[in-house]
Amino acid sequence: MSGSNAEKGLPRYDRDYLLSPAKRNQIVDLWEVENFGRDSFGDPDAVALYGMGPAEWHAAGVRILARTLLEAVRDPLGNRIGADVARIAAMAPAASGFGVVDCFAGSCNGLYSILRHLPDATGIGFEFEPAIFEMSSRNLASLGAPIELFNGDFRTLLDARRVPPGRRVVAFLAPPWGDALSREKGLDLSRTKPPIAEIIADFERVYADRPVLYVVEVHERLVPEPLTALQASFDWSELTIYDLAGPTGRHGVLLGTRRWNR
Ligand SMILES: C[S@@+](CC[C@H](N)C(=O)[O-])C[C@H]1O[C@@H](n2cnc3c(N)ncnc32)[C@H](O)[C@@H]1O
């Protein structure tokens, strides 16, 4: 299909429509993915996932839900995050590999992108919404991705499903922002769901004696106090905002390490 949605009498593929109760858990057709890309980014191929444009991933058997159009880390952002993680990983002392953990796995494309940039890395994802878990599990199987995805709340799974011993831990933290992102103040990292410091405390309990690289997805505008407190809790940290425009502003990462240079 070509031409705008308005010309064809279709709804605008915006946040309200895609997250509406009737639409959110529906599988979207390829033309809808392209319409969303056109409406939101002026580019029908904007929803690049798993290293492929929409037509290619659709042909490979990948299917996504309407809400995933909004929630997924798309390839341009995932690749930037992956490259930064790889840069820090390469500075670590000789290690026997990496285990990347995503507690908010969704489509798993954020996790998949990081894995594509790291040598000898495997992934563990947690996802508590059954509809997303099932869809992503099927997609990962058709891609042959080195990711184990578990259904449930990360707080109950983190301890039971650990990174194998000897591997360095990379913790990708991209929890739902909800009302932690406000137009006036930007993103408050102490109000994500759950707050970033609480998630880090959960990791520190499970991986108390392991080197951990925390990778926190952030917005270009950040409430200063929670950011400063988080930076102070790391042995080393680096904040990067990527030059990639999105409907809600530019995103980036706060990288922070604990025990990484051992
Ligand atoms: C913003 S999306 C993450 C998108 C993901 N980074 C991607 O690339 O597709 C957040 C996901 O976390 C899931 N989630 C939220 N809280 C969770 C929790 N406590 N445990 C496990 N999954 C959770 C939601 O169902 C949602 O799919």
Short mmCIF file of C-alpha atoms in Angstrom, two decimals, residues 1-256:
data_model
loop_
_atom_site.label_atom_id
_atom_site.label_comp_id
_atom_site.label_asym_id
_atom_site.label_seq_id
_atom_site.Cartn_x
_atom_site.Cartn_y
_atom_site.Cartn_z
CA MET A 1 0.00 0.00 0.00
CA SER A 2 1.22 3.53 -0.68
CA GLY A 3 -0.12 7.02 0.14
CA SER A 4 -0.90 8.46 3.56
CA ASN A 5 -3.29 6.89 6.06
CA ALA A 6 -5.48 9.98 6.00
CA GLU A 7 -5.87 9.69 2.20
CA LYS A 8 -7.00 6.09 2.62
CA GLY A 9 -9.34 6.83 5.54
CA LEU A 10 -7.14 4.76 7.91
CA PRO A 11 -6.46 5.74 11.52
CA ARG A 12 -3.21 7.51 12.25
CA TYR A 13 -0.70 4.95 13.55
CA ASP A 14 0.09 6.91 16.69
CA ARG A 15 0.56 6.00 20.34
CA ASP A 16 -3.14 6.21 21.27
CA TYR A 17 -4.20 3.93 18.42
CA LEU A 18 -1.42 1.36 18.83
CA LEU A 19 -1.87 1.07 22.60
CA SER A 20 -5.68 1.01 22.48
CA PRO A 21 -7.19 -2.11 24.10
CA ALA A 22 -8.51 -3.44 20.78
CA LYS A 23 -5.23 -2.97 18.91
CA ARG A 24 -2.30 -3.36 21.32
CA ASN A 25 -1.99 -7.16 21.29
CA GLN A 26 -2.88 -7.66 17.62
CA ILE A 27 -0.24 -8.84 15.17
CA VAL A 28 0.42 -6.05 12.67
CA ASP A 29 0.67 -6.60 8.92
CA LEU A 30 3.73 -5.45 6.98
CA TRP A 31 1.81 -2.53 5.44
CA GLU A 32 0.88 -1.35 8.94
CA VAL A 33 4.51 -1.46 10.03
CA GLU A 34 5.38 0.64 6.98
CA ASN A 35 2.51 3.05 7.67
CA PHE A 36 3.70 3.52 11.23
CA GLY A 37 7.22 4.23 9.96
CA ARG A 38 5.87 6.75 7.47
CA ASP A 39 3.58 8.45 10.04
CA SER A 40 6.13 8.66 12.83
CA PHE A 41 9.48 8.98 11.08
CA GLY A 42 8.72 9.81 7.45
CA ASP A 43 10.34 6.47 6.53
CA PRO A 44 8.43 3.25 5.77
CA ASP A 45 11.54 1.24 6.71
CA ALA A 46 11.97 2.89 10.12
CA VAL A 47 11.03 -0.23 12.10
CA ALA A 48 14.27 -2.06 11.38
CA LEU A 49 14.64 -5.01 13.75
CA TYR A 50 17.07 -7.93 14.16
CA GLY A 51 19.42 -6.42 11.59
CA MET A 52 16.73 -6.27 8.88
CA GLY A 53 14.27 -3.81 7.32
CA PRO A 54 10.53 -4.55 7.74
CA ALA A 55 10.06 -6.41 4.44
CA GLU A 56 13.06 -8.61 5.18
CA TRP A 57 12.17 -9.49 8.78
CA HIS A 58 8.57 -10.12 7.77
CA ALA A 59 9.75 -12.49 5.02
CA ALA A 60 11.96 -14.23 7.61
CA GLY A 61 8.83 -15.09 9.61
CA VAL A 62 9.15 -12.40 12.30
CA ARG A 63 5.80 -11.05 13.54
CA ILE A 64 5.20 -8.29 16.08
CA LEU A 65 2.30 -6.86 18.07
CA ALA A 66 1.00 -3.32 17.59
CA ARG A 67 2.41 -2.17 20.93
CA THR A 68 5.87 -3.46 19.94
CA LEU A 69 6.02 -0.82 17.19
CA LEU A 70 6.27 1.74 19.97
CA GLU A 71 8.10 -0.20 22.63
CA ALA A 72 10.91 -1.95 20.74
CA VAL A 73 14.45 -0.65 20.61
CA ARG A 74 14.81 -0.29 16.83
CA ASP A 75 18.08 -1.18 15.06
CA PRO A 76 19.61 2.32 14.76
CA LEU A 77 19.43 2.79 18.54
CA GLY A 78 20.25 -0.86 19.30
CA ASN A 79 23.36 -0.70 17.11
CA ARG A 80 24.62 2.44 18.82
CA ILE A 81 24.08 0.85 22.23
CA GLY A 82 25.71 -2.37 21.07
CA ALA A 83 28.78 -0.53 19.75
CA ASP A 84 29.21 1.34 23.05
CA VAL A 85 28.84 -1.83 25.10
CA ALA A 86 31.40 -3.57 22.87
CA ARG A 87 33.85 -0.69 23.36
CA ILE A 88 33.70 -1.03 27.14
CA ALA A 89 33.69 -4.83 26.98
CA ALA A 90 36.87 -4.77 24.89
CA MET A 91 38.65 -2.84 27.67
CA ALA A 92 37.91 -5.57 30.22
CA PRO A 93 40.72 -7.90 31.23
CA ALA A 94 40.74 -11.18 29.30
CA ALA A 95 37.42 -12.84 30.05
CA SER A 96 35.73 -16.04 29.05
CA GLY A 97 32.71 -14.32 27.55
CA PHE A 98 29.69 -12.22 28.38
CA GLY A 99 26.17 -12.89 29.56
CA VAL A 100 23.74 -10.12 28.68
CA VAL A 101 20.60 -9.90 30.81
CA ASP A 102 17.51 -7.89 29.80
CA CYS A 103 14.85 -7.75 32.54
CA PHE A 104 12.36 -5.99 30.24
CA ALA A 105 12.93 -7.97 27.11
CA GLY A 106 9.86 -7.06 24.99
CA SER A 107 10.75 -7.83 21.37
CA CYS A 108 14.28 -8.72 22.56
CA ASN A 109 15.70 -6.46 19.86
CA GLY A 110 17.63 -4.33 22.36
CA LEU A 111 19.19 -7.51 23.72
CA TYR A 112 19.72 -8.98 20.24
CA SER A 113 21.48 -5.79 19.07
CA ILE A 114 23.90 -5.86 22.01
CA LEU A 115 24.67 -9.55 21.41
CA ARG A 116 25.45 -8.88 17.75
CA HIS A 117 28.24 -6.53 18.83
CA LEU A 118 29.82 -8.70 21.51
CA PRO A 119 32.11 -11.65 20.84
CA ASP A 120 31.22 -14.85 22.72
CA ALA A 121 28.02 -13.56 24.29
CA THR A 122 24.72 -15.19 25.19
CA GLY A 123 21.50 -13.55 26.31
CA ILE A 124 18.91 -14.05 29.01
CA GLY A 125 15.61 -12.16 28.76
CA PHE A 126 12.68 -11.79 31.14
CA GLU A 127 9.24 -10.73 29.96
CA PHE A 128 6.09 -10.85 32.07
CA GLU A 129 3.39 -10.19 29.45
CA PRO A 130 2.37 -13.61 28.03
CA ALA A 131 1.33 -12.21 24.61
CA ILE A 132 4.72 -10.53 24.11
CA PHE A 133 6.61 -13.49 25.54
CA GLU A 134 4.96 -15.88 23.07
CA MET A 135 5.49 -13.64 20.07
CA SER A 136 9.14 -12.93 20.91
CA SER A 137 9.86 -16.59 21.68
CA ARG A 138 8.62 -17.54 18.21
CA ASN A 139 10.65 -14.78 16.59
CA LEU A 140 13.83 -15.76 18.41
CA ALA A 141 13.37 -19.37 17.33
CA SER A 142 12.98 -18.38 13.66
CA LEU A 143 16.10 -16.20 13.93
CA GLY A 144 18.14 -18.84 15.78
CA ALA A 145 19.12 -16.17 18.31
CA PRO A 146 21.39 -17.13 21.25
CA ILE A 147 18.80 -15.88 23.76
CA GLU A 148 16.92 -17.75 26.47
CA LEU A 149 13.65 -15.93 27.13
CA PHE A 150 11.69 -16.61 30.32
CA ASN A 151 8.11 -15.65 31.11
CA GLY A 152 7.63 -13.85 34.42
CA ASP A 153 8.62 -10.95 36.61
CA PHE A 154 12.38 -10.37 36.58
CA ARG A 155 12.35 -10.00 40.36
CA THR A 156 11.47 -13.67 40.74
CA LEU A 157 13.58 -14.90 37.80
CA LEU A 158 16.86 -12.99 38.18
CA ASP A 159 18.22 -15.26 40.90
CA ALA A 160 16.95 -18.54 39.40
CA ARG A 161 18.14 -17.86 35.83
CA ARG A 162 21.72 -16.70 36.21
CA VAL A 163 24.49 -15.93 33.77
CA PRO A 164 26.76 -19.04 33.73
CA PRO A 165 29.79 -18.76 36.04
CA GLY A 166 32.93 -17.23 34.53
CA ARG A 167 31.04 -14.89 32.19
CA ARG A 168 31.00 -11.14 32.75
CA VAL A 169 27.52 -9.75 33.27
CA VAL A 170 26.05 -7.02 31.08
CA ALA A 171 22.75 -5.75 32.52
CA PHE A 172 20.56 -3.92 30.01
CA LEU A 173 18.07 -1.79 31.97
CA ALA A 174 15.23 -0.31 29.92
CA PRO A 175 12.18 -0.51 32.21
CA PRO A 176 8.88 1.14 31.27
CA TRP A 177 9.18 4.89 31.80
CA GLY A 178 5.46 5.53 32.41
CA ASP A 179 5.05 8.99 33.92
CA ALA A 180 8.76 9.18 34.85
CA LEU A 181 9.18 11.10 31.57
CA SER A 182 7.55 14.52 31.73
CA ARG A 183 7.57 17.31 29.19
CA GLU A 184 8.65 19.83 31.82
CA LYS A 185 11.43 17.95 33.62
CA GLY A 186 12.58 15.15 31.33
CA LEU A 187 13.21 11.58 32.56
CA ASP A 188 13.40 10.92 36.30
CA LEU A 189 15.45 7.73 36.74
CA SER A 190 14.09 7.33 40.28
CA ARG A 191 10.53 7.02 38.93
CA THR A 192 10.83 4.42 36.19
CA LYS A 193 8.86 1.22 36.85
CA PRO A 194 10.68 0.07 38.91
CA PRO A 195 13.28 2.76 39.70
CA ILE A 196 16.72 2.09 38.19
CA ALA A 197 18.45 2.04 41.60
CA GLU A 198 16.10 -0.74 42.76
CA ILE A 199 16.86 -2.88 39.71
CA ILE A 200 20.60 -2.38 40.26
CA ALA A 201 20.17 -3.40 43.92
CA ASP A 202 18.48 -6.62 42.70
CA PHE A 203 21.44 -7.34 40.39
CA GLU A 204 23.96 -6.55 43.12
CA ARG A 205 22.30 -9.12 45.40
CA VAL A 206 22.50 -11.84 42.73
CA TYR A 207 25.88 -10.92 41.20
CA ALA A 208 27.61 -9.52 44.32
CA ASP A 209 31.03 -10.88 43.40
CA ARG A 210 30.87 -10.66 39.59
CA PRO A 211 31.98 -7.84 37.28
CA VAL A 212 28.82 -6.09 35.97
CA LEU A 213 28.40 -3.47 33.25
CA TYR A 214 25.08 -1.65 33.64
CA VAL A 215 23.56 -0.23 30.46
CA VAL A 216 20.67 2.11 31.28
CA GLU A 217 18.55 3.49 28.45
CA VAL A 218 18.00 7.21 29.03
CA HIS A 219 16.36 10.27 27.48
CA GLU A 220 18.25 13.37 26.33
CA ARG A 221 16.66 15.33 29.18
CA LEU A 222 17.28 13.89 32.64
CA VAL A 223 16.29 15.07 36.11
CA PRO A 224 19.75 15.86 37.60
CA GLU A 225 19.59 14.53 41.19
CA PRO A 226 18.70 10.87 40.49
CA LEU A 227 21.24 10.86 37.63
CA THR A 228 24.00 12.15 39.90
CA ALA A 229 23.12 9.61 42.60
CA LEU A 230 23.28 6.76 40.09
CA GLN A 231 26.60 7.94 38.63
CA ALA A 232 28.02 8.10 42.15
CA SER A 233 26.97 4.49 42.80
CA PHE A 234 29.17 3.17 39.96
CA ASP A 235 32.95 2.63 39.96
CA TRP A 236 33.01 4.29 36.51
CA SER A 237 30.29 5.76 34.32
CA GLU A 238 29.69 7.48 30.98
CA LEU A 239 26.59 9.22 29.65
CA THR A 240 25.99 9.33 25.88
CA ILE A 241 23.02 10.75 23.98
CA TYR A 242 22.71 9.52 20.41
CA ASP A 243 22.09 11.75 17.45
CA LEU A 244 18.95 9.83 16.44
CA ALA A 245 15.67 11.73 16.36
CA GLY A 246 12.54 9.99 17.67
CA PRO A 247 8.94 11.04 18.30
CA THR A 248 9.65 11.64 22.01
CA GLY A 249 13.15 13.07 21.67
CA ARG A 250 16.63 11.59 21.51
CA HIS A 251 17.63 8.55 23.56
CA GLY A 252 21.00 7.46 24.90
CA VAL A 253 22.67 5.29 27.52
CA LEU A 254 24.20 5.67 30.91
CA LEU A 255 26.95 3.06 31.16
CA GLY A 256 28.18 2.19 34.63
#
